[in-house]
Short mmCIF file of C-alpha atoms and ligand atoms in Angstrom, two decimals:
data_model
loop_
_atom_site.label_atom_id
_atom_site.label_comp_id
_atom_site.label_asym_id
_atom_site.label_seq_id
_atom_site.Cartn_x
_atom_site.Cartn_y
_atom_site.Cartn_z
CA UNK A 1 0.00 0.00 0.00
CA UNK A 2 2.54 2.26 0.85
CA UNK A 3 4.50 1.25 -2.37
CA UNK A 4 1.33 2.39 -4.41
CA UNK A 5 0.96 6.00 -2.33
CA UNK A 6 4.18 6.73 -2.63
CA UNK A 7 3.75 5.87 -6.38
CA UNK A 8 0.81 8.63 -6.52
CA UNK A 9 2.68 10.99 -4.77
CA UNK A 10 5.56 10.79 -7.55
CA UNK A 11 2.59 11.10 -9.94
CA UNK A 12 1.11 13.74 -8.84
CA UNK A 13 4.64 16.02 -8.25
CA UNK A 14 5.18 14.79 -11.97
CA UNK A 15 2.00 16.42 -12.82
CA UNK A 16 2.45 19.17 -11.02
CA UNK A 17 5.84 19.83 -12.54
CA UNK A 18 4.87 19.12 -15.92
CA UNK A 19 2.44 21.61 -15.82
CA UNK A 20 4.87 24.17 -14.35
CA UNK A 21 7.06 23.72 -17.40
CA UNK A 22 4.36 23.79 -19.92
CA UNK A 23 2.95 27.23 -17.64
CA UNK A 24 6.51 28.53 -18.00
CA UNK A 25 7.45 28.14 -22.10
CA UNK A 26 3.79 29.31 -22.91
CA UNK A 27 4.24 32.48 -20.83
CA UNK A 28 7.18 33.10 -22.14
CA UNK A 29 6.20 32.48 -25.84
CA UNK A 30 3.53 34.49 -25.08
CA UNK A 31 5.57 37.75 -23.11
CA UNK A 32 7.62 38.09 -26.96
CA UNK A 33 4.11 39.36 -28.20
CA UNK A 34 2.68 40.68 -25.14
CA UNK A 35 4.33 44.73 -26.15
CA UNK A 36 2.78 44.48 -29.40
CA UNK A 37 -0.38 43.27 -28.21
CA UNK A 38 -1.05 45.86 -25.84
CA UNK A 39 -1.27 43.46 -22.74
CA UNK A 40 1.40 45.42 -20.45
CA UNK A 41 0.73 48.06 -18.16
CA UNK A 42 2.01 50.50 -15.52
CA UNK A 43 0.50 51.16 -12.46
CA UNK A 44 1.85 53.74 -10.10
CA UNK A 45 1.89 53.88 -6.48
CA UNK A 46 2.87 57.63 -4.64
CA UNK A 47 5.94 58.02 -2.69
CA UNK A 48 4.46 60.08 0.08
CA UNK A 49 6.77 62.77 2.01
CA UNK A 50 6.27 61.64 5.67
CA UNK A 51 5.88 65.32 7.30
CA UNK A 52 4.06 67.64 4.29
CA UNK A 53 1.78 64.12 3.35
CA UNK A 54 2.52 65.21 -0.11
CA UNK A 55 2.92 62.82 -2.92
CA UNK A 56 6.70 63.96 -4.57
CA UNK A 57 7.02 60.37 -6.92
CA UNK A 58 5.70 57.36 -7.92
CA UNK A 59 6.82 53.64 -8.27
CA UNK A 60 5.84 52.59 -11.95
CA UNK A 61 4.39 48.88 -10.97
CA UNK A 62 3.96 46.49 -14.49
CA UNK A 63 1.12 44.47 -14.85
CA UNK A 64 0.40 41.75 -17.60
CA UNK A 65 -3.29 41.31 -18.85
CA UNK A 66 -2.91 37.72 -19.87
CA UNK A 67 -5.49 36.50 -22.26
CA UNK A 68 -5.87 33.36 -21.28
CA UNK A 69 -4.59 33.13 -17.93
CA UNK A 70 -5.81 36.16 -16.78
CA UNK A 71 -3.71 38.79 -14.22
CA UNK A 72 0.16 37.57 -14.40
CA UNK A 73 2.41 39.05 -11.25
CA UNK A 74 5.32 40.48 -12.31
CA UNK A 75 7.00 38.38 -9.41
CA UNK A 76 6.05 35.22 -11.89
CA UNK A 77 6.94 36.77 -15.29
CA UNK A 78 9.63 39.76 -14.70
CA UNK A 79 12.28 36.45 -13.58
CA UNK A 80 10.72 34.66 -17.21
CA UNK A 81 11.58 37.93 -19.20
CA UNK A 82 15.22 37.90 -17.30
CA UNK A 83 16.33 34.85 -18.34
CA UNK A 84 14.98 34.69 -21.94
CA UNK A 85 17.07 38.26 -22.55
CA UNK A 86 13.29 40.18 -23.17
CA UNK A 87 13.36 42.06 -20.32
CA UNK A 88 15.76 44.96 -22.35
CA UNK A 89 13.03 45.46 -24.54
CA UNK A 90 10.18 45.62 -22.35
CA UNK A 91 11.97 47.49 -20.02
CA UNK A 92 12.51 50.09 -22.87
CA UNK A 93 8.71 50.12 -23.22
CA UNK A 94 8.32 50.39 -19.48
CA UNK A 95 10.89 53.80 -19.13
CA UNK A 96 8.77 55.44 -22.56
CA UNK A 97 5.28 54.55 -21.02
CA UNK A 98 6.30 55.92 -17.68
CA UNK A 99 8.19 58.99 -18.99
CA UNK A 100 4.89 59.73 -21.22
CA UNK A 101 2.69 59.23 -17.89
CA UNK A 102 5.03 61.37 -16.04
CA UNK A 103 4.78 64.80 -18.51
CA UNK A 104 0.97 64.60 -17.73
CA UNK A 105 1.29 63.75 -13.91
CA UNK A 106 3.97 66.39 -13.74
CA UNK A 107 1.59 69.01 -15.41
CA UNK A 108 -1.21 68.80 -12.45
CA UNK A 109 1.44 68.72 -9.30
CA UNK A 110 4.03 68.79 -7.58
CA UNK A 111 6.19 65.85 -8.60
CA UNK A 112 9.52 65.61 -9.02
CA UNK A 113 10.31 62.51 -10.41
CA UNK A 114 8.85 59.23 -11.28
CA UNK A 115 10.68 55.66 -10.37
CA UNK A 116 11.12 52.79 -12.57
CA UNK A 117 12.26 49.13 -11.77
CA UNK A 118 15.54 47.91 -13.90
CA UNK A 119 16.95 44.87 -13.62
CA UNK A 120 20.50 44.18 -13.80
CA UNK A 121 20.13 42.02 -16.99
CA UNK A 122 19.33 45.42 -18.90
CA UNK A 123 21.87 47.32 -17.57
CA UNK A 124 24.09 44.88 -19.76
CA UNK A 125 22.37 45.48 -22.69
CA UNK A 126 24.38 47.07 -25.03
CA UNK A 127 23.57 50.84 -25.62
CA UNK A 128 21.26 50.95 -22.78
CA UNK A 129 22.56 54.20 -21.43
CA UNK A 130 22.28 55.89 -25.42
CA UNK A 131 18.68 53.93 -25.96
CA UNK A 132 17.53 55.32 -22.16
CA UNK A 133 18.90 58.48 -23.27
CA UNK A 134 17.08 58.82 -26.30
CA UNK A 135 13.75 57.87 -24.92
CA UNK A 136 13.96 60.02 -22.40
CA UNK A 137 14.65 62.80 -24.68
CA UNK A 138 11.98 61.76 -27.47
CA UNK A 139 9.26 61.89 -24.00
CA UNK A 140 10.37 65.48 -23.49
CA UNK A 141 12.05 64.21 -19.51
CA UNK A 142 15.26 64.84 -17.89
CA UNK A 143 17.38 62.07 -16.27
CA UNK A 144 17.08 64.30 -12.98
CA UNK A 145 13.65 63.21 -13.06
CA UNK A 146 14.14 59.66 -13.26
CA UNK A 147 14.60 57.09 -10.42
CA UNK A 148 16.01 53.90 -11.35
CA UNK A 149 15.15 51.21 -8.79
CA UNK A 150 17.80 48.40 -8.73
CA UNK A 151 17.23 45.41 -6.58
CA UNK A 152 20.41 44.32 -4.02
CA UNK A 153 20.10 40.69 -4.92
CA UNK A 154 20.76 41.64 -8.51
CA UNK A 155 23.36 43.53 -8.09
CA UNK A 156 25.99 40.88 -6.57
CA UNK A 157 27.19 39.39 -9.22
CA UNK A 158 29.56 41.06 -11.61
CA UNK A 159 29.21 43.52 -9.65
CA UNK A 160 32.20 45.78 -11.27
CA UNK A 161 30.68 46.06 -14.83
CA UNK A 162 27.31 47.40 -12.94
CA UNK A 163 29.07 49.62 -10.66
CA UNK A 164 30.31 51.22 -13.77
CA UNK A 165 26.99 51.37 -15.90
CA UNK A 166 25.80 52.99 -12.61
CA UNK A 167 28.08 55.67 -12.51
CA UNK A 168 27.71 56.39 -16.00
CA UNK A 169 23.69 57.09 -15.26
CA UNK A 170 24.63 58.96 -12.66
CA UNK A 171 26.48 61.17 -14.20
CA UNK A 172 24.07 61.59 -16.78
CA UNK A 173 21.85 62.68 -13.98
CA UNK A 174 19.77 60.00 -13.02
CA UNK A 175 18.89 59.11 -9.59
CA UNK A 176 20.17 56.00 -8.46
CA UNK A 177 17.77 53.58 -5.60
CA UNK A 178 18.81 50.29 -3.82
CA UNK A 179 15.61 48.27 -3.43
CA UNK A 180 14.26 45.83 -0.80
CA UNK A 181 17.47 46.97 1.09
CA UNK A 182 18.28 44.59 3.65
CA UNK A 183 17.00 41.40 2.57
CA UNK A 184 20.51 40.24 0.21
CA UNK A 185 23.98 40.12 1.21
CA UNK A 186 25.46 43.65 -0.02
CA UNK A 187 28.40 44.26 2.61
CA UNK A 188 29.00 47.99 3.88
CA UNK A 189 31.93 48.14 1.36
CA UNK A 190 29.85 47.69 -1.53
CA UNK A 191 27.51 50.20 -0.64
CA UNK A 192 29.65 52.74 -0.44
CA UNK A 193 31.25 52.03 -4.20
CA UNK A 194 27.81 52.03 -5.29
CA UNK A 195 26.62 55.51 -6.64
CA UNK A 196 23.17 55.69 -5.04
CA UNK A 197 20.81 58.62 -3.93
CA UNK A 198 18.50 56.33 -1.70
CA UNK A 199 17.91 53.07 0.00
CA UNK A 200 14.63 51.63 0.26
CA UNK A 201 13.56 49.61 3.66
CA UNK A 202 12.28 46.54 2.47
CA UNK A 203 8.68 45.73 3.46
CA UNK A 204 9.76 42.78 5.56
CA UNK A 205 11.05 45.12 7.87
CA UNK A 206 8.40 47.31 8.27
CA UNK A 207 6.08 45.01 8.31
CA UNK A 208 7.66 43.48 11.96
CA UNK A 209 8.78 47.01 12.90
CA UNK A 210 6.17 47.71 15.58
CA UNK A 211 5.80 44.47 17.07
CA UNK A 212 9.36 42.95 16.74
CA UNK A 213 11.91 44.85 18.59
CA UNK A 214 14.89 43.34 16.28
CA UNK A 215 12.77 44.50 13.21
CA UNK A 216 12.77 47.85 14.75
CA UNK A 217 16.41 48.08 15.47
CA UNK A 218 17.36 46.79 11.26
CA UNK A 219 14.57 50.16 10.56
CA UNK A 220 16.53 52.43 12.93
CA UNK A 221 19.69 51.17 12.23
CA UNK A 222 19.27 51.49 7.81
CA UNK A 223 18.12 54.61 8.62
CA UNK A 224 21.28 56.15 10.39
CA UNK A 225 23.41 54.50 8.49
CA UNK A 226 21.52 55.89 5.41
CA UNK A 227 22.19 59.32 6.91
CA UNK A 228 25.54 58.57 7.74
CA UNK A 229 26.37 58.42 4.40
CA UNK A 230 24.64 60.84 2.91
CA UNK A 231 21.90 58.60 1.60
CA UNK A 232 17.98 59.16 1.34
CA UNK A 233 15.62 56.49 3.16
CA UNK A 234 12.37 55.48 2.07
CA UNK A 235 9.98 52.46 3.89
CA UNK A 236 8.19 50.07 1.26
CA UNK A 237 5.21 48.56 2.54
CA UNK A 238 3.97 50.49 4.92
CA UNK A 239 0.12 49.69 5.82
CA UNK A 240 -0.61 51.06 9.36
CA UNK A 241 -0.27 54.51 11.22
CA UNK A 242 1.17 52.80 13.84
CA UNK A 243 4.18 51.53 11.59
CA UNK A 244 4.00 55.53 9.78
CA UNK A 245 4.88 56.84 13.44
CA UNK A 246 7.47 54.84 14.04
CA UNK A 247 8.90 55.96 11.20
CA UNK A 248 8.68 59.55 12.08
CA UNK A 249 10.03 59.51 15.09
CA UNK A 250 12.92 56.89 13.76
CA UNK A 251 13.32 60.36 11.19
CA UNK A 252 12.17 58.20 8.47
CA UNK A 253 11.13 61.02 5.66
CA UNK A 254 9.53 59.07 3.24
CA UNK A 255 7.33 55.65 2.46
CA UNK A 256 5.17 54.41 0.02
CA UNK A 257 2.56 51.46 0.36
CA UNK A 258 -0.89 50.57 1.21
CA UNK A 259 -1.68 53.08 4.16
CA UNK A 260 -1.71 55.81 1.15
CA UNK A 261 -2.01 54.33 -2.17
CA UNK A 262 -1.99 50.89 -3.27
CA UNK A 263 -0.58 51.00 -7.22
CA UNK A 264 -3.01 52.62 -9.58
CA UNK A 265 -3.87 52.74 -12.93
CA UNK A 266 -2.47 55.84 -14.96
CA UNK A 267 -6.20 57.36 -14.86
CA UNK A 268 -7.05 56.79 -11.35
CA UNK A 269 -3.56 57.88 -10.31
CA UNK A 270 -4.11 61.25 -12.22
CA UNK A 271 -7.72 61.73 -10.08
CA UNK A 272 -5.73 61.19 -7.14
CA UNK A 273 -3.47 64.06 -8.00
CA UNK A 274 -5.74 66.10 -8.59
CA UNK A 275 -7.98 65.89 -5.21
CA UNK A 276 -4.32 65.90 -3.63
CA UNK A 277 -3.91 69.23 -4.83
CA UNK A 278 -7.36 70.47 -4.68
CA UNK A 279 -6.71 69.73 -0.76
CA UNK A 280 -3.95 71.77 -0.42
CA UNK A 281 -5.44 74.42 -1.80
CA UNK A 282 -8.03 74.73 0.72
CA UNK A 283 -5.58 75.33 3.08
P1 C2E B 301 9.29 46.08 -5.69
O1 C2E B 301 9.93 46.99 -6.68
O2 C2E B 301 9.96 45.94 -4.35
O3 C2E B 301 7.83 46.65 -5.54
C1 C2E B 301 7.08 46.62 -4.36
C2 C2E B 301 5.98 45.60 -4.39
O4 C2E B 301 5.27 45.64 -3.14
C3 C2E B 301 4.93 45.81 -5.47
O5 C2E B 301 4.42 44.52 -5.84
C4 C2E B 301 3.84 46.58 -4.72
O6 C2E B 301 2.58 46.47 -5.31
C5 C2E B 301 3.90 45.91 -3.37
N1 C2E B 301 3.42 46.79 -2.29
C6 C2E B 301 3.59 48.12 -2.17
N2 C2E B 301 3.06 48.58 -1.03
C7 C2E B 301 2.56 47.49 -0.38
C8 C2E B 301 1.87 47.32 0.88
O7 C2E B 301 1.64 48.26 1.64
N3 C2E B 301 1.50 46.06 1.20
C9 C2E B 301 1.75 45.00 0.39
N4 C2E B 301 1.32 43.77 0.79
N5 C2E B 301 2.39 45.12 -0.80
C10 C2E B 301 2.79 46.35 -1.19
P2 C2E B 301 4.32 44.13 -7.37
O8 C2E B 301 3.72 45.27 -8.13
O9 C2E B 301 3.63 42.81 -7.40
O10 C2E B 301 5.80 43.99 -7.85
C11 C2E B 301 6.62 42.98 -7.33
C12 C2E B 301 8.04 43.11 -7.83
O11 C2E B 301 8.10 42.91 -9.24
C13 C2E B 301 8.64 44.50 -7.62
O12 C2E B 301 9.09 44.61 -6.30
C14 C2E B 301 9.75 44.49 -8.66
O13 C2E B 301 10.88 43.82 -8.16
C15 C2E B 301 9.13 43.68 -9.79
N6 C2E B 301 8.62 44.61 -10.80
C16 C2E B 301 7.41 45.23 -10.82
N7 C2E B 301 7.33 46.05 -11.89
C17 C2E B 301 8.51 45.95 -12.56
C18 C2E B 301 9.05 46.59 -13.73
O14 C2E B 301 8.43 47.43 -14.37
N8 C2E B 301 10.33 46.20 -14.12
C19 C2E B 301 11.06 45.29 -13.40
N9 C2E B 301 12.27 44.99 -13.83
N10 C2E B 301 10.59 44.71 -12.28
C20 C2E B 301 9.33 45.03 -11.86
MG1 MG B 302 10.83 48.77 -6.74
MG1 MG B 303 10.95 47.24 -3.28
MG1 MG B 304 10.17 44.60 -1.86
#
């Protein structure tokens, strides 16, 4: 008997895995058409100054309408799109949707820049700094209003060559962030080579932060050393007041996540703007 269920079980995980595989090539068939047919989209979610409450960025978020499976998380197919080499080309479609977005959000406040995600496989592409360039340009932007979000995880290995393409953004005036900060392995060395403007607290941490002591001591402790060297701070994640004053009082000066805005379409982000604003002008 046990012979036979142990038999199922091996079925079963051979199932399972099968259908993982066949999941995987199909999305990834699929993502090589997914531009053209107008399945992506952005959805942005503020970055919220902690003192004024006013909304000074926003996190461009992609989102795949897959036709036959539906919503796709980017968690699932941004890692597919890595290792099959289209991630450079979506993620030239993601900086001219978001640079587009941006001239109108730009028009009806008081942003002053607009983040995108970039993974480390397109910083390799070749050109990437010219093509960025260019698009920015063609969208009417300025690299000083551009955040490029970089993940730590992605950034350990070969670590040199991005270092360089990094420094080369920056000097073209980009702004350079370190996301989910704390969760990988980055040593205090490599931080300092790298040529950042912020850090971002990684959700896990804020998440624990007002009922975990330790998780409140990582919080406090990013952001001093943040300050220490000259870095801005920012909290991901954050989805109670009671978390937002901790971070206040830690002199935490900026967050983004649920407690404001969860990500939003392009439209419903604009209507959000513009009640923002028609709020501070009653005061
Ligand atoms: P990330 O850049 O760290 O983005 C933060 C994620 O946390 C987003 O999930 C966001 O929706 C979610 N989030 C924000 N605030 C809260 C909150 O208060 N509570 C909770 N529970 N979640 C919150 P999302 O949109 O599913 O994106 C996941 C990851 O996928 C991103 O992590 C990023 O690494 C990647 N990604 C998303 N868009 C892009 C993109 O355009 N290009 C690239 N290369 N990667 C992307
Ligand atoms: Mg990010
Ligand atoms: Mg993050
Ligand atoms: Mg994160």
């Amino acid at each position: 008997k046990a012979k036979a269920e142990g038999k199922n079980t091996y079925a079963f995980y051979q199932q399972h895995l099968t259908e993982k595989t066949i999941r995987y090539h199909e999305l990834e068939a699929d993502l090589k058409l997914a531009v053209q047919k107008n399945q992506l989209v952005l959805h942005y979610q503020p970055k919220v100054c902690i003192n004024s409450n006013k909304v000074f960025s926003a996190e461009a978020l992609i989102r795949w309408q897959h036709p036959k499976y539906g919503f796709i998380s980017p968690l699932e197919f941004i890692p597919i799109a890595e290792a099959s080499g289209d991630i450079c080309e979506i993620g030239y479609w993601i900086a001219k949707q978001a640079c587009t977005d941006f001239i109108k959000f730009k028009a009806q406040s008081e942003m002053s820049s607009i983040a995108i995600n970039v993974s480390t496989k397109q910083l390799t592409d070749s050109g990437f700094i010219k093509k960025l360039n260019n698009i920015i340009t063609e969208a009417n932007c300025m690299p000083q209003w551009i955040e490029l979000e970089q993940t730590e995880s992605a950034l350990m290995d070969s670590q040199r060559m991005h270092v360089n393409v990094m420094s080369q953004l920056r000097q073209c005036g980009y702004k350079l962030a370190l996301d989910d900060f704390g969760t990988h392995y980055s040593s205090l060395s490599q931080l300092t080579n790298l040529p950042l403007h912020t850090l971002k607290i990684d959700k896990s941490f804020i998440d624990h932060c007002t009922d975990n002591k330790k998780a409140h001591m990582i919080v406090r402790t990013i952001i001093q050393l943040a300050d220490n060297l000259g870095l801005q701070t920012i909290a991901e994640g954050v989805e109670t007041s009671e978390q937002l004053d901790l971070l206040r009082s830690e002199g935490c000066v900026a967050y983004q996540g649920y407690y404001f805005s969860k990500p939003l379409p392009a439209e419903d982000f604009e209507k959000l703007l513009s009640a923002e604003s028609a709020q501070f002008a009653e005061k």
